[in-house]
CSV table of N, CA, C and O in Angstrom, one decimal:
chain,number,residue,atom,x,y,z
A,180,UNK,N,-17.7,7.2,9.1
A,180,UNK,CA,-17.5,5.9,8.6
A,180,UNK,C,-16.2,5.8,7.8
A,180,UNK,O,-15.9,6.6,7.0
A,181,UNK,N,-15.5,4.7,8.0
A,181,UNK,CA,-14.3,4.5,7.2
A,181,UNK,C,-14.6,4.0,5.8
A,181,UNK,O,-15.5,3.3,5.5
A,182,UNK,N,-13.6,4.4,4.9
A,182,UNK,CA,-13.7,4.0,3.5
A,182,UNK,C,-13.4,2.5,3.4
A,182,UNK,O,-12.5,2.0,4.1
A,183,UNK,N,-14.1,1.8,2.6
A,183,UNK,CA,-13.7,0.4,2.3
A,183,UNK,C,-12.7,0.3,1.2
A,183,UNK,O,-12.9,0.8,0.1
A,184,UNK,N,-11.6,-0.3,1.5
A,184,UNK,CA,-10.5,-0.3,0.5
A,184,UNK,C,-10.2,-1.7,0.1
A,184,UNK,O,-10.5,-2.7,0.8
A,185,UNK,N,-9.7,-1.9,-1.1
A,185,UNK,CA,-9.4,-3.2,-1.6
A,185,UNK,C,-7.9,-3.7,-1.3
A,185,UNK,O,-7.5,-4.7,-1.7
A,186,UNK,N,-7.2,-2.8,-0.6
A,186,UNK,CA,-5.8,-3.1,-0.2
A,186,UNK,C,-5.7,-3.3,1.3
A,186,UNK,O,-6.4,-2.5,2.0
A,187,UNK,N,-4.9,-4.2,1.7
A,187,UNK,CA,-4.8,-4.5,3.2
A,187,UNK,C,-3.3,-4.4,3.5
A,187,UNK,O,-2.4,-4.6,2.7
A,188,UNK,N,-3.0,-4.2,4.8
A,188,UNK,CA,-1.7,-4.2,5.3
A,188,UNK,C,-1.0,-5.6,5.0
A,188,UNK,O,-1.7,-6.6,5.3
A,189,UNK,N,0.2,-5.6,4.5
A,189,UNK,CA,0.8,-6.9,4.2
A,189,UNK,C,0.7,-7.3,2.8
A,189,UNK,O,1.4,-8.2,2.3
A,190,UNK,N,-0.2,-6.7,2.0
A,190,UNK,CA,-0.3,-7.0,0.6
A,190,UNK,C,0.9,-6.5,-0.2
A,190,UNK,O,1.5,-5.5,0.2
A,191,UNK,N,1.3,-7.2,-1.3
A,191,UNK,CA,2.3,-6.7,-2.2
A,191,UNK,C,1.7,-5.9,-3.3
A,191,UNK,O,0.7,-6.3,-3.9
A,192,UNK,N,2.2,-4.7,-3.5
A,192,UNK,CA,1.6,-3.8,-4.5
A,192,UNK,C,2.7,-3.3,-5.4
A,192,UNK,O,3.8,-3.3,-5.1
A,193,UNK,N,2.2,-2.8,-6.6
A,193,UNK,CA,3.1,-2.2,-7.6
A,193,UNK,C,2.6,-0.7,-7.8
A,193,UNK,O,1.4,-0.5,-7.9
A,194,UNK,N,3.6,0.2,-7.8
A,194,UNK,CA,3.3,1.6,-8.0
A,194,UNK,C,3.1,1.8,-9.5
A,194,UNK,O,3.9,1.4,-10.3
A,195,UNK,N,1.9,2.4,-9.9
A,195,UNK,CA,1.6,2.5,-11.3
A,195,UNK,C,1.8,4.0,-11.8
A,195,UNK,O,1.6,4.2,-13.0
A,196,UNK,N,2.1,4.9,-10.9
A,196,UNK,CA,2.3,6.3,-11.4
A,196,UNK,C,3.1,7.0,-10.4
A,196,UNK,O,3.2,6.7,-9.2
A,197,UNK,N,3.8,8.0,-10.8
A,197,UNK,CA,4.6,8.9,-9.9
A,197,UNK,C,6.1,8.6,-10.1
A,197,UNK,O,6.5,7.8,-11.0
A,198,UNK,N,6.9,9.1,-9.2
A,198,UNK,CA,8.3,9.0,-9.3
A,198,UNK,C,8.8,7.6,-9.1
A,198,UNK,O,9.8,7.1,-9.7
A,199,UNK,N,8.1,6.8,-8.3
A,199,UNK,CA,8.5,5.4,-8.0
A,199,UNK,C,7.8,4.4,-8.9
A,199,UNK,O,7.7,3.2,-8.5
A,200,UNK,N,7.4,4.8,-10.0
A,200,UNK,CA,6.6,4.0,-10.9
A,200,UNK,C,7.3,2.7,-11.2
A,200,UNK,O,8.5,2.7,-11.5
A,201,UNK,N,6.6,1.5,-11.2
A,201,UNK,CA,7.2,0.2,-11.5
A,201,UNK,C,7.7,-0.5,-10.3
A,201,UNK,O,8.0,-1.7,-10.4
A,202,UNK,N,8.0,0.2,-9.2
A,202,UNK,CA,8.6,-0.5,-8.0
A,202,UNK,C,7.5,-1.2,-7.2
A,202,UNK,O,6.3,-0.8,-7.2
A,203,UNK,N,7.9,-2.3,-6.6
A,203,UNK,CA,7.0,-3.1,-5.8
A,203,UNK,C,7.4,-3.2,-4.4
A,203,UNK,O,8.6,-3.0,-4.1
A,204,UNK,N,6.5,-3.4,-3.5
A,204,UNK,CA,6.8,-3.5,-2.1
A,204,UNK,C,5.6,-3.9,-1.3
A,204,UNK,O,4.5,-4.1,-1.8
A,205,UNK,N,5.8,-4.1,0.0
A,205,UNK,CA,4.7,-4.5,0.9
A,205,UNK,C,4.1,-3.3,1.6
A,205,UNK,O,4.8,-2.4,2.0
A,206,UNK,N,2.8,-3.4,1.8
A,206,UNK,CA,2.1,-2.3,2.4
A,206,UNK,C,2.3,-2.3,3.9
A,206,UNK,O,2.1,-3.3,4.5
A,207,UNK,N,2.8,-1.2,4.5
A,207,UNK,CA,3.2,-1.1,5.9
A,207,UNK,C,2.0,-0.5,6.7
A,207,UNK,O,1.7,-1.0,7.8
A,208,UNK,N,1.5,0.7,6.2
A,208,UNK,CA,0.5,1.4,6.9
A,208,UNK,C,-0.5,1.9,5.9
A,208,UNK,O,-0.2,2.3,4.8
A,209,UNK,N,-1.8,2.0,6.4
A,209,UNK,CA,-2.9,2.5,5.5
A,209,UNK,C,-3.5,3.7,6.3
A,209,UNK,O,-3.9,3.5,7.5
A,210,UNK,N,-3.6,4.8,5.7
A,210,UNK,CA,-4.3,6.0,6.3
A,210,UNK,C,-5.6,6.2,5.6
A,210,UNK,O,-5.7,6.7,4.5
A,211,UNK,N,-6.7,5.6,6.1
A,211,UNK,CA,-8.0,5.7,5.4
A,211,UNK,C,-8.6,7.1,5.3
A,211,UNK,O,-9.3,7.4,4.3
A,212,UNK,N,-8.3,7.9,6.3
A,212,UNK,CA,-8.8,9.3,6.2
A,212,UNK,C,-8.3,10.1,5.0
A,212,UNK,O,-9.0,10.9,4.4
A,213,UNK,N,-7.0,9.9,4.7
A,213,UNK,CA,-6.3,10.6,3.7
A,213,UNK,C,-6.2,9.8,2.4
A,213,UNK,O,-5.6,10.2,1.4
A,214,UNK,N,-6.7,8.5,2.4
A,214,UNK,CA,-6.6,7.6,1.3
A,214,UNK,C,-5.1,7.4,0.8
A,214,UNK,O,-4.8,7.5,-0.4
A,215,UNK,N,-4.2,7.2,1.8
A,215,UNK,CA,-2.8,7.1,1.5
A,215,UNK,C,-2.3,5.8,2.1
A,215,UNK,O,-2.7,5.4,3.1
A,216,UNK,N,-1.2,5.2,1.5
A,216,UNK,CA,-0.6,4.1,2.0
A,216,UNK,C,0.9,4.3,2.0
A,216,UNK,O,1.5,5.0,1.2
A,217,UNK,N,1.6,3.6,3.0
A,217,UNK,CA,3.0,3.6,3.0
A,217,UNK,C,3.5,2.2,2.6
A,217,UNK,O,3.1,1.2,3.1
A,218,UNK,N,4.4,2.2,1.5
A,218,UNK,CA,4.8,1.0,0.9
A,218,UNK,C,6.3,0.9,1.2
A,218,UNK,O,7.1,1.9,1.1
A,219,UNK,N,6.8,-0.3,1.6
A,219,UNK,CA,8.2,-0.6,1.9
A,219,UNK,C,9.1,-0.3,0.8
A,219,UNK,O,8.9,-0.8,-0.3
A,220,UNK,N,10.1,0.6,1.0
A,220,UNK,CA,11.1,0.9,-0.1
A,220,UNK,C,10.6,1.8,-1.2
A,220,UNK,O,11.3,2.0,-2.1
A,221,UNK,N,9.4,2.4,-1.1
A,221,UNK,CA,8.9,3.3,-2.1
A,221,UNK,C,8.7,4.7,-1.6
A,221,UNK,O,8.2,4.8,-0.4
A,222,UNK,N,8.9,5.7,-2.4
A,222,UNK,CA,8.8,7.1,-2.0
A,222,UNK,C,9.6,7.4,-0.7
A,222,UNK,O,9.1,7.9,0.2
A,223,UNK,N,10.9,7.1,-0.8
A,223,UNK,CA,11.8,7.3,0.4
A,223,UNK,C,12.2,8.8,0.4
A,223,UNK,O,12.6,9.3,-0.6
A,224,UNK,N,12.0,9.4,1.5
A,224,UNK,CA,12.3,10.8,1.7
A,224,UNK,C,13.3,11.0,2.8
A,224,UNK,O,13.4,10.1,3.7
A,225,UNK,N,14.0,12.1,2.8
A,225,UNK,CA,15.0,12.4,3.9
A,225,UNK,C,14.3,13.3,4.9
A,225,UNK,O,13.6,14.3,4.6
A,226,UNK,N,14.4,13.0,6.2
A,226,UNK,CA,13.8,13.7,7.3
A,226,UNK,C,14.9,14.2,8.3
A,226,UNK,O,15.7,13.4,8.7
A,227,UNK,N,14.9,15.5,8.5
A,227,UNK,CA,15.9,16.0,9.5
A,227,UNK,C,15.3,15.8,10.9
A,227,UNK,O,14.2,16.2,11.2
A,228,UNK,N,16.2,15.2,11.8
A,228,UNK,CA,15.7,14.8,13.1
A,228,UNK,C,16.6,15.6,14.1
A,228,UNK,O,17.8,15.5,14.1
A,229,UNK,N,15.9,16.3,15.1
A,229,UNK,CA,16.6,16.9,16.1
A,229,UNK,C,17.2,15.9,17.1
A,229,UNK,O,16.6,14.9,17.3
A,230,UNK,N,18.3,16.3,17.8
A,230,UNK,CA,18.8,15.4,18.8
A,230,UNK,C,17.8,15.3,20.0
A,230,UNK,O,17.1,16.2,20.3
A,231,UNK,N,17.7,14.1,20.5
A,231,UNK,CA,16.8,13.8,21.6
A,231,UNK,C,17.5,12.8,22.6
A,231,UNK,O,18.6,12.4,22.3
A,232,UNK,N,16.9,12.5,23.7
A,232,UNK,CA,17.4,11.6,24.6
A,232,UNK,C,17.6,10.2,24.0
A,232,UNK,O,18.7,9.5,24.2
A,233,UNK,N,16.7,9.8,23.2
A,233,UNK,CA,16.8,8.4,22.6
A,233,UNK,C,17.7,8.5,21.4
A,233,UNK,O,18.3,7.4,21.0
A,234,UNK,N,17.9,9.6,20.7
A,234,UNK,CA,18.8,9.8,19.6
A,234,UNK,C,19.6,11.0,19.8
A,234,UNK,O,19.4,12.1,19.2
A,235,UNK,N,20.7,10.9,20.6
A,235,UNK,CA,21.5,12.1,20.9
A,235,UNK,C,22.2,12.7,19.7
A,235,UNK,O,22.6,13.9,19.8
A,236,UNK,N,22.5,11.9,18.7
A,236,UNK,CA,23.2,12.5,17.5
A,236,UNK,C,22.3,13.3,16.6
A,236,UNK,O,22.8,14.3,16.1
A,237,UNK,N,21.0,12.9,16.5
A,237,UNK,CA,20.2,13.6,15.5
A,237,UNK,C,20.6,13.3,14.1
A,237,UNK,O,21.1,12.2,13.9
A,238,UNK,N,20.4,14.1,13.2
A,238,UNK,CA,20.9,13.9,11.8
A,238,UNK,C,19.8,13.8,10.8
A,238,UNK,O,18.6,14.2,11.0
A,239,UNK,N,20.1,13.2,9.7
A,239,UNK,CA,19.1,13.0,8.6
A,239,UNK,C,18.8,11.5,8.4
A,239,UNK,O,19.7,10.7,8.2
A,240,UNK,N,17.5,11.2,8.5
A,240,UNK,CA,17.1,9.8,8.4
A,240,UNK,C,16.3,9.7,7.1
A,240,UNK,O,15.7,10.6,6.6
A,241,UNK,N,16.4,8.5,6.5
A,241,UNK,CA,15.5,8.2,5.3
A,241,UNK,C,14.4,7.3,5.8
A,241,UNK,O,14.6,6.4,6.5
A,242,UNK,N,13.2,7.7,5.3
A,242,UNK,CA,12.0,6.9,5.7
A,242,UNK,C,11.0,7.0,4.5
A,242,UNK,O,11.1,7.8,3.7
A,243,UNK,N,10.1,6.0,4.5
A,243,UNK,CA,9.1,5.9,3.5
A,243,UNK,C,8.0,7.0,3.8
A,243,UNK,O,7.5,7.1,4.9
A,244,UNK,N,7.5,7.7,2.7
A,244,UNK,CA,6.4,8.6,2.9
A,244,UNK,C,5.2,7.9,2.2
A,244,UNK,O,5.4,7.0,1.4
A,245,UNK,N,4.0,8.5,2.5
A,245,UNK,CA,2.8,7.9,1.9
A,245,UNK,C,2.6,8.3,0.4
A,245,UNK,O,3.1,9.3,0.0
A,246,UNK,N,1.9,7.4,-0.3
A,246,UNK,CA,1.5,7.7,-1.6
A,246,UNK,C,0.0,7.4,-1.7
A,246,UNK,O,-0.6,6.7,-0.9
A,247,UNK,N,-0.7,8.1,-2.7
A,247,UNK,CA,-2.1,7.9,-2.8
A,247,UNK,C,-2.5,6.5,-3.2
A,247,UNK,O,-1.8,5.9,-4.0
A,248,UNK,N,-3.6,6.0,-2.7
A,248,UNK,CA,-4.0,4.7,-2.9
A,248,UNK,C,-4.4,4.4,-4.4
A,248,UNK,O,-4.3,3.3,-4.9
A,249,UNK,N,-4.7,5.5,-5.1
A,249,UNK,CA,-5.1,5.3,-6.5
A,249,UNK,C,-3.8,5.0,-7.4
A,249,UNK,O,-3.9,4.7,-8.5
A,250,UNK,N,-2.6,5.2,-6.8
A,250,UNK,CA,-1.4,5.1,-7.6
A,250,UNK,C,-0.8,3.7,-7.4
A,250,UNK,O,0.4,3.5,-7.7
A,251,UNK,N,-1.5,2.8,-6.8
A,251,UNK,CA,-0.9,1.4,-6.6
A,251,UNK,C,-1.9,0.4,-7.1
A,251,UNK,O,-3.1,0.6,-7.2
A,252,UNK,N,-1.4,-0.8,-7.4
A,252,UNK,CA,-2.2,-2.0,-7.8
A,252,UNK,C,-1.7,-3.2,-7.0
A,252,UNK,O,-0.5,-3.4,-6.8
A,253,UNK,N,-2.7,-4.0,-6.7
A,253,UNK,CA,-2.4,-5.3,-6.0
A,253,UNK,C,-1.7,-6.2,-6.9
A,253,UNK,O,-2.0,-6.3,-8.1
A,254,UNK,N,-0.6,-6.9,-6.4
A,254,UNK,CA,0.1,-7.9,-7.2
A,254,UNK,C,0.0,-9.2,-6.5
A,254,UNK,O,0.3,-9.4,-5.3
A,255,UNK,N,-0.5,-10.2,-7.2
A,255,UNK,CA,-0.5,-11.6,-6.7
A,255,UNK,C,0.0,-12.5,-7.8
A,255,UNK,O,-0.4,-12.5,-8.9
A,256,UNK,N,1.1,-13.3,-7.4
A,256,UNK,CA,1.7,-14.2,-8.3
A,256,UNK,C,2.3,-13.5,-9.5
A,256,UNK,O,2.3,-14.0,-10.6
A,257,UNK,N,2.8,-12.3,-9.4
A,257,UNK,CA,3.4,-11.5,-10.5
A,257,UNK,C,2.4,-10.8,-11.4
A,257,UNK,O,2.8,-10.1,-12.3
A,258,UNK,N,1.1,-10.9,-11.1
A,258,UNK,CA,0.1,-10.3,-11.9
A,258,UNK,C,-0.5,-9.1,-11.2
A,258,UNK,O,-1.0,-9.2,-10.1
A,259,UNK,N,-0.4,-7.9,-11.8
A,259,UNK,CA,-1.0,-6.7,-11.2
A,259,UNK,C,-2.3,-6.5,-11.8
A,259,UNK,O,-2.5,-6.6,-13.0
A,260,UNK,N,-3.3,-6.3,-10.9
A,260,UNK,CA,-4.7,-6.2,-11.4
A,260,UNK,C,-5.5,-5.3,-10.5
A,260,UNK,O,-5.2,-5.1,-9.3
A,261,UNK,N,-6.7,-4.9,-11.0
A,261,UNK,CA,-7.7,-4.2,-10.2
A,261,UNK,C,-8.3,-5.3,-9.3
A,261,UNK,O,-8.2,-6.5,-9.6
A,262,UNK,N,-8.9,-4.9,-8.2
A,262,UNK,CA,-9.5,-5.8,-7.3
A,262,UNK,C,-11.0,-5.6,-7.1
A,262,UNK,O,-11.4,-4.5,-7.1
A,263,UNK,N,-11.7,-6.7,-7.1
A,263,UNK,CA,-13.2,-6.6,-6.9
A,263,UNK,C,-13.5,-7.5,-5.7
A,263,UNK,O,-12.7,-8.2,-5.1
A,264,UNK,N,-14.8,-7.4,-5.4
A,264,UNK,CA,-15.3,-8.2,-4.2
A,264,UNK,C,-16.5,-9.1,-4.7
A,264,UNK,O,-17.3,-8.6,-5.5
A,265,UNK,N,-16.6,-10.3,-4.3
A,265,UNK,CA,-17.7,-11.2,-4.6
A,265,UNK,C,-17.9,-12.1,-3.5
A,265,UNK,O,-17.0,-12.4,-2.7
A,266,UNK,N,-19.1,-12.7,-3.5
A,266,UNK,CA,-19.4,-13.7,-2.4
A,266,UNK,C,-18.9,-15.1,-2.9
A,266,UNK,O,-19.0,-15.5,-4.0
A,267,UNK,N,-18.3,-15.8,-1.9
A,267,UNK,CA,-17.9,-17.1,-2.2
A,267,UNK,C,-19.0,-18.1,-1.9
A,267,UNK,O,-20.2,-17.7,-1.8
A,268,UNK,N,-18.7,-19.4,-1.9
A,268,UNK,CA,-19.7,-20.4,-1.7
A,268,UNK,C,-20.4,-20.3,-0.4
A,268,UNK,O,-21.6,-20.7,-0.3
A,269,UNK,N,-19.7,-19.8,0.6
A,269,UNK,CA,-20.4,-19.7,2.0
A,269,UNK,C,-21.1,-18.4,2.1
A,269,UNK,O,-21.6,-18.1,3.2
A,270,UNK,N,-21.1,-17.5,1.1
A,270,UNK,CA,-21.7,-16.2,1.2
A,270,UNK,C,-20.9,-15.1,1.8
A,270,UNK,O,-21.3,-14.0,2.0
A,271,UNK,N,-19.6,-15.4,2.1
A,271,UNK,CA,-18.7,-14.5,2.6
A,271,UNK,C,-18.0,-13.7,1.5
A,271,UNK,O,-17.7,-14.2,0.4
A,272,UNK,N,-17.8,-12.3,1.6
A,272,UNK,CA,-17.2,-11.5,0.6
A,272,UNK,C,-15.7,-11.8,0.6
A,272,UNK,O,-15.0,-11.8,1.6
A,273,UNK,N,-15.2,-12.1,-0.6
A,273,UNK,CA,-13.7,-12.3,-0.8
A,273,UNK,C,-13.2,-11.3,-1.9
A,273,UNK,O,-14.0,-10.9,-2.8
A,274,UNK,N,-12.0,-11.0,-1.9
A,274,UNK,CA,-11.4,-10.2,-2.9
A,274,UNK,C,-10.9,-11.1,-4.1
A,274,UNK,O,-10.5,-12.2,-3.8
A,275,UNK,N,-11.0,-10.6,-5.3
A,275,UNK,CA,-10.6,-11.3,-6.4
A,275,UNK,C,-9.9,-10.4,-7.4
A,275,UNK,O,-10.2,-9.2,-7.5
A,276,UNK,N,-9.0,-10.9,-8.3
A,276,UNK,CA,-8.4,-10.1,-9.3
A,276,UNK,C,-9.3,-10.1,-10.5
A,276,UNK,O,-9.7,-11.1,-11.0
A,277,UNK,N,-9.5,-8.9,-11.0
A,277,UNK,CA,-10.4,-8.7,-12.1
A,277,UNK,C,-9.7,-9.2,-13.4
A,277,UNK,O,-10.4,-9.5,-14.4
A,278,UNK,N,-8.4,-9.2,-13.5
A,278,UNK,CA,-7.7,-9.6,-14.7
A,278,UNK,C,-7.9,-11.1,-15.0
A,278,UNK,O,-8.1,-11.5,-16.1
A,279,UNK,N,-7.8,-11.9,-13.9
A,279,UNK,CA,-7.9,-13.4,-14.2
A,279,UNK,C,-8.9,-14.1,-13.3
A,279,UNK,O,-9.0,-15.3,-13.4
A,280,UNK,N,-9.6,-13.4,-12.4
A,280,UNK,CA,-10.6,-14.0,-11.6
A,280,UNK,C,-10.1,-14.8,-10.4
A,280,UNK,O,-10.9,-15.4,-9.7
A,281,UNK,N,-8.8,-14.7,-10.2
A,281,UNK,CA,-8.2,-15.5,-9.0
A,281,UNK,C,-8.6,-14.8,-7.7
A,281,UNK,O,-8.6,-13.6,-7.6
A,282,UNK,N,-8.9,-15.7,-6.7
A,282,UNK,CA,-9.4,-15.2,-5.4
A,282,UNK,C,-8.1,-14.9,-4.6
A,282,UNK,O,-7.1,-15.6,-4.6
A,283,UNK,N,-8.1,-13.7,-3.9
A,283,UNK,CA,-7.0,-13.3,-3.1
A,283,UNK,C,-7.3,-13.6,-1.6
A,283,UNK,O,-8.4,-13.3,-1.2
A,284,UNK,N,-6.4,-14.3,-1.0
A,284,UNK,CA,-6.7,-14.6,0.4
A,284,UNK,C,-6.2,-13.5,1.4
A,284,UNK,O,-5.5,-12.6,1.0
């Protein structure tokens, strides 16, 4: 069974710990098995690439590496907050910011 996470692909998040602390970006990929996310422009590493048919030159590429999901916070309207779940008027579960109670769509 997959873990239920409060972060989704496309959310804007802020890094709260580690080398990239304070930087914000959009979530690109979520790895539920390892509880890691890849955030745009955060934790950029250099990867050595062998020459291939599609990339005959090879060389060193920069790409985003994953960071643990506990090291990020959801940002909505410039406010970073923990995320909770509650039922709305129709009984459907929605995400909300615990700091100000605002519902996240």
